[in-house]
Short mmCIF file of C-alpha atoms and ligand atoms in Angstrom, two decimals:
data_model
loop_
_atom_site.label_atom_id
_atom_site.label_comp_id
_atom_site.label_asym_id
_atom_site.label_seq_id
_atom_site.Cartn_x
_atom_site.Cartn_y
_atom_site.Cartn_z
CA MET A 25 -8.51 24.45 -23.87
CA SER A 26 -8.02 21.33 -25.68
CA LYS A 27 -7.74 17.53 -22.93
CA ILE A 28 -4.95 16.19 -22.74
CA LYS A 29 -4.38 12.84 -24.06
CA MET A 30 -2.74 9.87 -22.68
CA ASN A 31 -2.40 5.92 -22.90
CA PRO A 32 -4.32 3.43 -21.21
CA ILE A 33 -3.64 2.92 -17.24
CA VAL A 34 -5.67 0.11 -15.42
CA GLU A 35 -8.42 1.46 -13.26
CA MET A 36 -9.74 -0.58 -11.18
CA ASP A 37 -12.75 0.03 -9.15
CA GLY A 38 -13.48 -0.43 -5.52
CA ASP A 39 -16.51 -0.63 -2.59
CA GLU A 40 -17.71 1.86 -0.22
CA MET A 41 -16.82 5.22 0.77
CA THR A 42 -13.83 5.55 -1.45
CA ARG A 43 -16.11 4.22 -4.50
CA VAL A 44 -18.09 7.16 -4.14
CA ILE A 45 -15.15 9.27 -4.03
CA TRP A 46 -13.78 7.60 -6.96
CA GLN A 47 -16.44 9.08 -9.18
CA GLU A 48 -16.42 12.17 -8.02
CA ILE A 49 -12.46 12.52 -8.49
CA LYS A 50 -12.82 11.70 -12.59
CA ASP A 51 -15.38 13.56 -12.71
CA GLU A 52 -14.34 16.82 -11.29
CA LEU A 53 -10.89 16.37 -11.28
CA LEU A 54 -9.73 14.39 -14.40
CA SER A 55 -12.54 14.37 -16.39
CA PRO A 56 -12.88 18.10 -17.48
CA PHE A 57 -8.51 17.70 -18.45
CA LEU A 58 -8.56 15.14 -19.18
CA GLU A 59 -8.91 12.22 -22.06
CA LEU A 60 -8.72 9.69 -19.39
CA ASN A 61 -7.78 6.68 -21.53
CA THR A 62 -8.63 3.47 -18.78
CA GLU A 63 -8.91 -0.38 -19.17
CA TYR A 64 -11.76 -0.39 -16.14
CA TYR A 65 -12.41 -3.74 -13.83
CA ASP A 66 -14.66 -3.10 -11.52
CA LEU A 67 -13.00 -4.91 -7.96
CA GLY A 68 -15.49 -3.80 -6.46
CA LEU A 69 -17.47 -6.96 -4.15
CA PRO A 70 -20.34 -7.55 -5.88
CA ASN A 71 -18.48 -8.04 -9.21
CA ARG A 72 -15.58 -10.09 -7.69
CA ASP A 73 -18.10 -12.73 -6.26
CA ALA A 74 -20.19 -12.08 -9.57
CA THR A 75 -17.18 -13.35 -11.34
CA SER A 76 -16.20 -15.71 -8.30
CA ASP A 77 -12.62 -13.16 -8.40
CA ARG A 78 -11.83 -13.75 -11.45
CA VAL A 79 -12.00 -9.54 -12.59
CA THR A 80 -8.99 -9.51 -9.52
CA VAL A 81 -7.14 -11.90 -11.62
CA GLU A 82 -7.41 -10.20 -15.15
CA ALA A 83 -7.02 -6.88 -13.34
CA ALA A 84 -3.55 -7.89 -12.03
CA GLU A 85 -2.11 -9.58 -15.44
CA ALA A 86 -4.36 -6.45 -16.57
CA ALA A 87 -1.42 -4.37 -14.80
CA LYS A 88 1.45 -6.28 -16.17
CA ARG A 89 0.29 -5.53 -19.64
CA LEU A 90 0.32 -1.79 -19.36
CA HIS A 91 2.96 -1.25 -16.37
CA VAL A 92 0.18 1.43 -14.57
CA ALA A 93 -2.48 0.80 -12.77
CA VAL A 94 -4.55 2.88 -10.23
CA LYS A 95 -6.35 0.95 -7.91
CA CYS A 96 -9.78 2.24 -5.33
CA ALA A 97 -9.90 0.89 -1.41
CA THR A 98 -11.65 -2.62 -1.49
CA ILE A 99 -13.96 -4.88 0.91
CA THR A 100 -11.38 -7.97 1.80
CA PRO A 101 -14.48 -9.94 2.89
CA ASN A 102 -14.57 -11.91 6.73
CA ALA A 103 -17.36 -13.44 8.45
CA GLN A 104 -19.38 -10.43 8.67
CA ARG A 105 -19.22 -9.51 5.06
CA VAL A 106 -19.62 -12.63 3.32
CA GLU A 107 -23.04 -12.76 5.88
CA GLU A 108 -23.62 -8.28 4.55
CA TYR A 109 -22.66 -8.81 0.84
CA LYS A 110 -24.09 -12.32 1.14
CA LEU A 111 -21.52 -13.70 -0.92
CA HIS A 112 -21.22 -17.26 -2.13
CA GLU A 113 -17.34 -17.56 -0.68
CA MET A 114 -15.19 -15.51 1.49
CA TRP A 115 -12.86 -14.07 -1.55
CA LYS A 116 -9.22 -12.77 -0.98
CA SER A 117 -7.37 -9.90 -0.48
CA PRO A 118 -7.83 -8.31 -3.50
CA ASN A 119 -4.29 -6.65 -2.64
CA ALA A 120 -3.15 -9.74 -2.06
CA THR A 121 -4.16 -11.54 -5.69
CA ILE A 122 -2.08 -8.37 -7.22
CA ARG A 123 0.85 -8.44 -4.77
CA ALA A 124 1.08 -11.66 -5.31
CA ALA A 125 1.01 -11.59 -9.93
CA LEU A 126 2.86 -9.14 -9.34
CA ASP A 127 5.69 -10.19 -7.28
CA GLY A 128 6.21 -7.01 -5.95
CA THR A 129 7.07 -3.94 -3.32
CA VAL A 130 4.33 -2.01 -1.42
CA PHE A 131 5.92 1.63 -0.84
CA ARG A 132 3.99 4.23 1.86
CA ALA A 133 4.96 6.98 2.32
CA PRO A 134 3.19 10.17 3.92
CA ILE A 135 1.77 13.36 1.93
CA MET A 136 2.70 16.22 4.07
CA THR A 137 2.11 19.50 4.47
CA PRO A 138 3.33 23.21 6.88
CA ARG A 139 -0.97 23.37 8.22
CA ILE A 140 0.20 19.48 9.60
CA LYS A 141 2.44 18.74 12.26
CA PRO A 142 3.92 15.25 12.58
CA VAL A 143 2.93 13.60 16.52
CA VAL A 144 6.55 13.18 16.70
CA SER A 145 7.70 17.09 16.39
CA THR A 146 11.27 15.49 14.98
CA TRP A 147 10.69 14.53 11.84
CA GLU A 148 10.53 17.02 9.26
CA ALA A 149 10.48 14.63 6.17
CA PRO A 150 8.36 11.69 5.22
CA ILE A 151 9.41 8.21 6.30
CA THR A 152 8.37 5.53 3.36
CA ILE A 153 8.07 2.14 4.72
CA ALA A 154 8.96 -1.00 1.85
CA ARG A 155 6.60 -3.84 3.10
CA HIS A 156 7.04 -6.70 0.95
CA ALA A 157 4.90 -8.20 -0.14
CA TYR A 158 4.30 -11.61 -0.39
CA GLY A 159 4.40 -14.90 1.55
CA ASP A 160 4.09 -15.08 5.20
CA VAL A 161 1.18 -14.92 7.36
CA TYR A 162 -1.45 -13.42 4.60
CA LYS A 163 -0.22 -17.55 3.06
CA ALA A 164 0.00 -19.07 5.72
CA THR A 165 -1.36 -22.83 6.08
CA GLU A 166 -3.01 -22.13 9.77
CA TYR A 167 -5.57 -25.21 12.12
CA ARG A 168 -7.32 -24.46 14.98
CA VAL A 169 -5.96 -27.51 16.71
CA PRO A 170 -9.06 -29.87 17.80
CA GLY A 171 -6.58 -31.85 21.18
CA PRO A 172 -4.36 -33.94 22.03
CA GLY A 173 -1.31 -34.88 18.98
CA ARG A 174 1.11 -34.54 17.86
CA ALA A 175 2.33 -31.39 15.08
CA GLU A 176 4.77 -32.10 12.56
CA LEU A 177 6.59 -29.14 10.61
CA ILE A 178 7.23 -32.22 6.56
CA PHE A 179 9.40 -31.29 3.39
CA THR A 180 9.41 -33.38 0.92
CA GLY A 181 11.15 -32.56 -1.44
CA LYS A 182 11.44 -33.56 -5.39
CA ASN A 183 14.96 -35.03 -4.95
CA GLY A 184 13.64 -37.41 -2.24
CA GLU A 185 15.47 -35.60 0.35
CA SER A 186 12.71 -34.97 3.12
CA PHE A 187 13.14 -32.96 6.42
CA ARG A 188 10.66 -33.57 9.53
CA GLU A 189 10.72 -31.98 12.82
CA THR A 190 7.86 -31.98 15.79
CA VAL A 191 7.01 -28.26 15.71
CA TYR A 192 4.97 -29.54 18.92
CA ASP A 193 2.81 -32.36 20.96
CA TYR A 194 -0.16 -30.93 22.42
CA GLU A 195 -1.99 -32.21 25.36
CA CYS A 196 -4.60 -30.00 24.76
CA ALA A 197 -6.50 -27.90 22.22
CA GLY A 198 -4.48 -24.88 20.79
CA VAL A 199 -3.56 -23.45 17.31
CA LEU A 200 -1.09 -23.71 14.99
CA GLN A 201 0.31 -22.38 11.68
CA SER A 202 2.99 -22.19 9.70
CA MET A 203 4.39 -19.57 7.03
CA PHE A 204 6.56 -19.82 4.30
CA ASN A 205 8.28 -17.77 1.82
CA LYS A 206 11.04 -17.71 -0.83
CA ASP A 207 14.80 -16.82 -1.82
CA THR A 208 13.95 -15.47 -5.83
CA SER A 209 10.45 -13.30 -3.55
CA ILE A 210 13.20 -11.90 -1.38
CA GLU A 211 15.48 -10.52 -4.09
CA ALA A 212 12.96 -9.00 -5.98
CA PHE A 213 12.51 -7.49 -2.32
CA ALA A 214 15.80 -6.60 -2.37
CA ARG A 215 16.33 -5.30 -5.20
CA SER A 216 13.22 -3.34 -5.60
CA CYS A 217 14.24 -1.10 -2.81
CA PHE A 218 17.37 -0.51 -3.77
CA GLU A 219 16.49 0.61 -6.71
CA TYR A 220 13.90 2.97 -5.42
CA ALA A 221 16.01 4.42 -2.46
CA LEU A 222 18.60 5.16 -5.23
CA SER A 223 16.13 6.41 -7.61
CA VAL A 224 14.57 8.97 -4.40
CA ARG A 225 18.33 9.60 -2.88
CA GLN A 226 17.41 8.50 0.53
CA ASP A 227 19.12 5.63 3.06
CA LEU A 228 17.54 2.40 3.52
CA TRP A 229 17.09 0.69 6.04
CA PHE A 230 15.92 -3.24 6.30
CA SER A 231 14.75 -4.75 9.94
CA THR A 232 13.68 -7.91 11.43
CA LYS A 233 14.12 -10.16 14.18
CA ASP A 234 16.89 -12.17 13.03
CA THR A 235 18.03 -13.23 16.44
CA ILE A 236 15.05 -15.10 17.26
CA SER A 237 14.13 -16.94 13.58
CA LYS A 238 17.37 -17.81 13.18
CA GLN A 239 16.22 -19.53 9.86
CA TYR A 240 13.35 -17.42 8.32
CA ASP A 241 14.31 -13.77 9.31
CA GLN A 242 18.05 -14.46 8.80
CA THR A 243 17.81 -15.35 5.34
CA PHE A 244 15.80 -12.24 4.97
CA LYS A 245 18.81 -10.22 6.05
CA PHE A 246 21.84 -12.88 4.16
CA ILE A 247 19.72 -11.94 1.02
CA PHE A 248 19.94 -8.47 1.47
CA GLN A 249 23.76 -8.70 2.56
CA ARG A 250 24.44 -10.18 -0.20
CA VAL A 251 22.61 -9.01 -2.98
CA PHE A 252 24.31 -5.37 -1.91
CA ASP A 253 27.55 -5.96 -1.69
CA ALA A 254 27.26 -7.38 -4.57
CA GLU A 255 24.64 -4.78 -6.96
CA TYR A 256 24.64 -1.44 -5.43
CA ALA A 257 27.77 -0.93 -2.72
CA GLU A 258 29.52 1.24 -5.45
CA LYS A 259 26.26 2.41 -6.75
CA PHE A 260 25.53 3.79 -3.04
CA ALA A 261 28.48 5.65 -2.84
CA ALA A 262 27.71 7.41 -5.38
CA ALA A 263 25.14 8.85 -4.45
CA GLY A 264 25.46 9.32 -0.63
CA ILE A 265 23.06 7.41 0.34
CA GLU A 266 23.43 4.08 3.40
CA TYR A 267 21.60 0.23 3.93
CA PHE A 268 21.79 -0.42 7.07
CA TYR A 269 20.53 -3.68 8.69
CA THR A 270 19.48 -2.83 12.88
CA LEU A 271 17.00 -5.71 14.72
CA ILE A 272 13.01 -4.87 14.77
CA ASP A 273 12.90 -3.38 18.94
CA ASP A 274 16.42 -0.88 17.63
CA ALA A 275 14.95 0.84 14.17
CA VAL A 276 11.34 1.45 16.15
CA ALA A 277 13.34 3.20 18.56
CA ARG A 278 16.18 4.48 15.96
CA VAL A 279 12.92 5.95 14.09
CA ILE A 280 11.24 7.88 16.77
CA ARG A 281 14.17 9.46 17.13
CA SER A 282 15.18 10.33 13.55
CA LYS A 283 14.35 13.31 11.51
CA GLY A 284 12.70 10.83 8.68
CA GLY A 285 14.08 11.76 5.08
CA PHE A 286 14.84 7.29 4.47
CA ILE A 287 12.89 4.37 3.05
CA TRP A 288 11.92 1.58 6.08
CA ALA A 289 11.87 -1.90 4.85
CA CYS A 290 9.66 -4.17 6.40
CA LYS A 291 8.96 -7.72 6.63
CA ASN A 292 5.20 -8.14 5.49
CA TYR A 293 3.48 -8.15 8.71
CA ASP A 294 5.81 -5.29 10.19
CA GLY A 295 4.94 -3.62 6.67
CA ASP A 296 1.78 -3.37 7.87
CA VAL A 297 1.75 -2.41 11.09
CA MET A 298 3.84 -0.23 11.08
CA SER A 299 3.19 1.45 8.07
CA ASP A 300 -0.46 2.17 10.15
CA MET A 301 2.00 3.34 13.28
CA VAL A 302 3.94 6.14 10.86
CA SER A 303 1.00 7.23 8.91
CA THR A 304 -1.24 7.94 12.58
CA ALA A 305 1.97 9.89 13.44
CA PHE A 306 2.64 11.54 10.03
CA GLY A 307 -1.25 12.68 10.11
CA SER A 308 -3.87 10.68 9.04
CA LEU A 309 -4.42 7.83 7.49
CA ALA A 310 -6.02 9.30 4.54
CA MET A 311 -2.88 11.13 3.32
CA MET A 312 -0.83 8.34 3.37
CA THR A 313 -0.39 6.79 -0.22
CA SER A 314 0.99 3.72 -1.43
CA VAL A 315 2.75 1.90 -4.87
CA LEU A 316 3.66 -1.39 -5.45
CA VAL A 317 6.27 -1.15 -7.63
CA SER A 318 7.29 -5.13 -9.27
CA PRO A 319 10.75 -5.40 -9.84
CA ASP A 320 10.34 -5.73 -13.60
CA GLY A 321 8.84 -1.94 -13.69
CA ASN A 322 4.54 -2.69 -12.98
CA PHE A 323 3.48 0.27 -11.27
CA GLU A 324 0.27 -0.47 -8.46
CA TYR A 325 -1.25 2.71 -7.02
CA GLU A 326 -3.79 3.57 -3.95
CA ALA A 327 -4.48 5.13 -0.97
CA ALA A 328 -3.19 3.04 2.28
CA HIS A 329 -6.33 3.61 3.74
CA GLY A 330 -9.87 0.78 3.33
CA THR A 331 -12.87 2.14 2.47
CA VAL A 332 -14.40 4.15 4.57
CA THR A 333 -17.17 1.96 6.58
CA ARG A 334 -18.58 3.80 9.21
CA HIS A 335 -18.52 7.29 6.33
CA TYR A 336 -20.56 5.23 4.18
CA TYR A 337 -22.91 3.94 5.85
CA ARG A 338 -23.79 7.31 7.49
CA TYR A 339 -23.61 8.60 3.28
CA LEU A 340 -26.31 5.59 2.81
CA LYS A 341 -28.73 7.78 5.05
CA GLY A 342 -28.09 11.08 3.27
CA GLU A 343 -25.45 12.90 5.13
CA GLN A 344 -22.39 14.71 3.72
CA THR A 345 -19.49 12.93 4.58
CA SER A 346 -15.89 14.37 4.99
CA THR A 347 -14.53 12.09 3.59
CA ASN A 348 -10.92 12.70 3.07
CA PRO A 349 -10.15 12.02 -1.03
CA VAL A 350 -6.34 13.14 -0.25
CA ALA A 351 -4.81 9.94 -0.95
CA THR A 352 -6.80 8.79 -3.78
CA ILE A 353 -6.31 12.25 -5.51
CA PHE A 354 -2.30 10.95 -4.98
CA ALA A 355 -3.01 7.70 -5.72
CA TRP A 356 -4.50 9.05 -9.64
CA SER A 357 -1.52 11.77 -9.47
CA GLY A 358 1.25 8.97 -9.38
CA ALA A 359 -0.83 6.39 -11.94
CA LEU A 360 -0.65 9.41 -14.78
CA ARG A 361 2.54 10.55 -14.44
CA LYS A 362 3.97 7.64 -14.17
CA ARG A 363 2.34 7.44 -17.54
CA GLY A 364 3.96 10.22 -18.43
CA GLU A 365 7.05 9.44 -17.10
CA LEU A 366 7.22 6.14 -19.21
CA ASP A 367 5.62 7.77 -22.56
CA GLY A 368 7.09 10.23 -22.62
CA ASN A 369 3.90 12.48 -22.44
CA ARG A 370 5.33 16.03 -20.43
CA GLU A 371 2.09 17.61 -20.59
CA LEU A 372 0.27 14.14 -18.99
CA ALA A 373 2.98 14.23 -15.74
CA ASP A 374 2.84 18.22 -14.74
CA PHE A 375 -0.71 17.96 -14.89
CA ALA A 376 0.21 14.69 -12.26
CA GLY A 377 2.03 18.68 -10.41
CA ARG A 378 -0.73 20.72 -10.66
CA LEU A 379 -3.32 18.37 -9.66
CA GLU A 380 -1.20 17.68 -5.95
CA SER A 381 -0.01 21.26 -6.02
CA ALA A 382 -4.12 22.19 -6.24
CA VAL A 383 -4.43 19.71 -3.30
CA LEU A 384 -1.47 21.18 -1.18
CA GLY A 385 -2.55 24.36 -1.85
CA THR A 386 -6.06 24.14 -0.74
CA ILE A 387 -5.26 22.47 2.11
CA ASN A 388 -2.90 24.88 3.10
CA SER A 389 -5.36 27.81 2.78
CA GLY A 390 -7.08 26.61 5.20
CA THR A 391 -9.68 24.19 3.62
CA MET A 392 -9.82 20.70 4.85
CA THR A 393 -12.03 17.76 5.62
CA GLY A 394 -12.65 16.74 9.37
CA ASP A 395 -10.35 14.27 9.16
CA LEU A 396 -7.16 17.71 9.77
CA ALA A 397 -9.45 20.56 10.68
CA LEU A 398 -9.10 17.99 14.22
CA LEU A 399 -5.68 18.26 13.41
CA CYS A 400 -4.25 21.49 12.63
CA ARG A 401 -5.38 23.62 15.30
CA ASP A 402 -5.00 26.93 12.97
CA PRO A 403 -7.84 29.83 14.32
CA ASP A 404 -8.55 30.14 9.69
CA VAL A 405 -9.27 26.43 9.61
CA LYS A 406 -12.12 25.65 7.41
CA LYS A 407 -13.44 21.90 7.78
CA VAL A 408 -15.32 21.35 5.08
CA THR A 409 -17.54 18.32 3.15
CA THR A 410 -15.64 16.00 0.53
CA ALA A 411 -17.67 17.63 -2.17
CA GLN A 412 -16.79 21.07 -1.31
CA PHE A 413 -12.97 20.18 -0.89
CA ILE A 414 -13.02 18.42 -4.05
CA ALA A 415 -14.95 21.72 -5.68
CA ALA A 416 -12.33 23.68 -4.28
CA VAL A 417 -9.44 21.59 -5.54
CA ARG A 418 -10.76 21.94 -8.96
CA LYS A 419 -10.86 25.43 -8.24
CA LYS A 420 -7.11 25.47 -7.21
CA LEU A 421 -5.87 23.70 -10.88
CA GLU A 422 -8.80 25.72 -12.92
CA GLY A 423 -7.23 29.85 -11.48
P1 NAP B 528 -10.82 1.86 6.81
O1 NAP B 528 -11.42 2.40 5.68
O2 NAP B 528 -9.03 2.55 6.51
O3 NAP B 528 -11.21 3.26 7.82
C1 NAP B 528 -10.64 3.39 9.60
C2 NAP B 528 -11.82 4.60 9.91
O4 NAP B 528 -10.77 5.54 9.72
C3 NAP B 528 -12.33 5.50 9.58
O5 NAP B 528 -13.25 4.69 9.83
C4 NAP B 528 -11.59 6.87 9.75
O6 NAP B 528 -12.33 7.39 10.89
C5 NAP B 528 -10.80 7.21 9.29
N1 NAP B 528 -10.27 7.27 7.42
C6 NAP B 528 -9.88 6.28 7.52
N2 NAP B 528 -9.72 6.76 5.95
C7 NAP B 528 -10.43 7.57 5.84
C8 NAP B 528 -10.42 8.63 5.06
N3 NAP B 528 -9.65 9.12 3.93
N4 NAP B 528 -10.74 10.35 5.39
C9 NAP B 528 -11.28 10.29 6.78
N5 NAP B 528 -11.67 9.58 8.29
C10 NAP B 528 -10.52 8.65 6.83
O7 NAP B 528 -10.44 0.95 7.54
P2 NAP B 528 -11.42 0.20 7.80
O8 NAP B 528 -12.87 1.10 8.90
O9 NAP B 528 -11.30 -0.94 9.11
O10 NAP B 528 -12.08 -0.52 7.12
C11 NAP B 528 -13.11 -0.42 6.04
C12 NAP B 528 -12.81 -2.16 4.98
O11 NAP B 528 -11.78 -1.24 3.68
C13 NAP B 528 -12.78 -3.44 5.04
O12 NAP B 528 -13.81 -3.84 4.85
C14 NAP B 528 -11.07 -3.36 4.78
O13 NAP B 528 -10.69 -4.65 4.52
C15 NAP B 528 -10.67 -2.30 3.68
N6 NAP B 528 -9.35 -1.97 3.72
C16 NAP B 528 -9.40 -1.81 2.42
C17 NAP B 528 -7.96 -1.49 2.40
C18 NAP B 528 -7.37 -1.79 0.79
O14 NAP B 528 -8.24 -1.83 -0.66
N7 NAP B 528 -5.88 -0.88 0.51
C19 NAP B 528 -7.33 -1.23 3.22
C20 NAP B 528 -7.53 -1.39 4.69
C21 NAP B 528 -9.00 -1.92 4.94
P3 NAP B 528 -14.19 8.15 11.94
O15 NAP B 528 -15.03 6.65 11.36
O16 NAP B 528 -13.19 8.30 12.90
O17 NAP B 528 -13.99 9.10 10.89
MG1 MG B 529 -2.68 -1.66 7.91
#
C-alpha cells in the first residue's frame, strides 16, 4: 500500500507525558500510512530555555506561513518549574505567545461517544466554547502594593490628550492590576465566531459582565452587535441560526439547562474556566479538542489538556500508564483534514476521518484508557494502557 502524500504542516512538539504519546502516535498511527511531512519545532521546555524562547516565536511565524499547525501540550513555567528545569527565565506560556502572534480565537469542543454519557443529562450535542485569545488578565500588569499610597490609571494619548483617574488610596499593603484589550482584536474575535458558527451551522451565544464592567465588557458587547448587524445578520437568517447575547450569569444557567449543539463565545478568562467545566461535564478533559483560528485563516490544533505531569512521573519510574491519547490524536486528525481541505487533497482528508473513526470505534467496542473506563459503567469495558489503546486503534485502521 503506497503512503499518502501531503504538503507540510507545522509540528510543535511539547513536554512530559504528552511528548511521549506524541511520538507513539506518529510511529504507530501516522508514519505507517502517510508520507508525514512536517516542519518540526521543539517547544519542549529544555529547548525553549536553550533558545531563549525564540523557538516559540518561530513556530508561530511558521504557522502563519503554512496555515496549518499541530501542537503538543507544553509546560507553562511557574516558580517550581524554574527550579525543576533550572530555567534561565520563567518563560511565558507558549500558547499565549502563539495566540498573540495569530490574534486568533480558540474553539474547544468535546469528542462525544455513545459510551460516555455527559454528567448533565440534558446535553445531547457538543457545546463548543470560543475563547477570545488576546489580552485581559493574561497580558495584565500587576503589582504587590507594599504599603499606603495612591494607585492611579493614566492614559497618555499620542495627540496629547490624556486621562488620569484614582484607582484606590491604599491605607495598607495590597494588590493592583490593570488589563487591556483593543477594538481590532475584539472585532477579529467576533468575526472568527460568526464565521465559525456559519461553517458549522450552529447558534452563537456571547456573554460578558457588561452590567458591572460598563466600559470594558460593554465594548465587547457593542462590537459583537455592530459586526453582526453590519455583516452577518442576513447570513445567519439564511442559515437558520441565531446570534444571542446574554449576561454571563444567565448564560451559565441556560447552558446547564440546554441540549447543547451551539457555540458559546467567552472572553479570555471566562473561556479558560468554562471550557474546563464544560469538558469535565462532557466526560473528560482528555476528550476535549482545541483549535486556534485566526481571522485570516490559519489553524492550530491541539488537545485542551496539559502535559499530564502526574502520569509522566509514574512513566519515568517504569510504569505503563493509561493516559488518554484521544484529544492528541484528534489534534493530528484535525490538522491533517484541514491540510487536505486547503490543498484539495481528498486522500489526506479521508485518512483523517478514518483515523477518528478508528479511535471512536475502539472506544465503542469497549477498549479505553482508565479515565474513560471510570466514567463508563458498562460491564464489558476493558481498561488498557496508552500503548495498548494505540495498538487497538492501529488494528482498526488497518482492518
Ligand atoms: P493536565 O496535564 O491536564 O492534567 C491534570 C489531570 O487531569 C491529570 O493529572 C489527570 O488526572 C487528568 N488528565 C489530563 N489529561 C489526561 C489524559 N490525556 N489522560 C488521562 N488523564 C488526564 O493539567 P496539570 O497537571 O494542571 O498541568 C500539567 C502541565 O501542563 C503544567 O505544567 C501546565 O503548565 C501544562 N498545561 C499545558 C497546557 C497546554 O499546553 N495547552 C494546558 C494546560 C496545562 P489523574 O492524575 O487523576 O489521572
Ligand atoms: Mg484552563
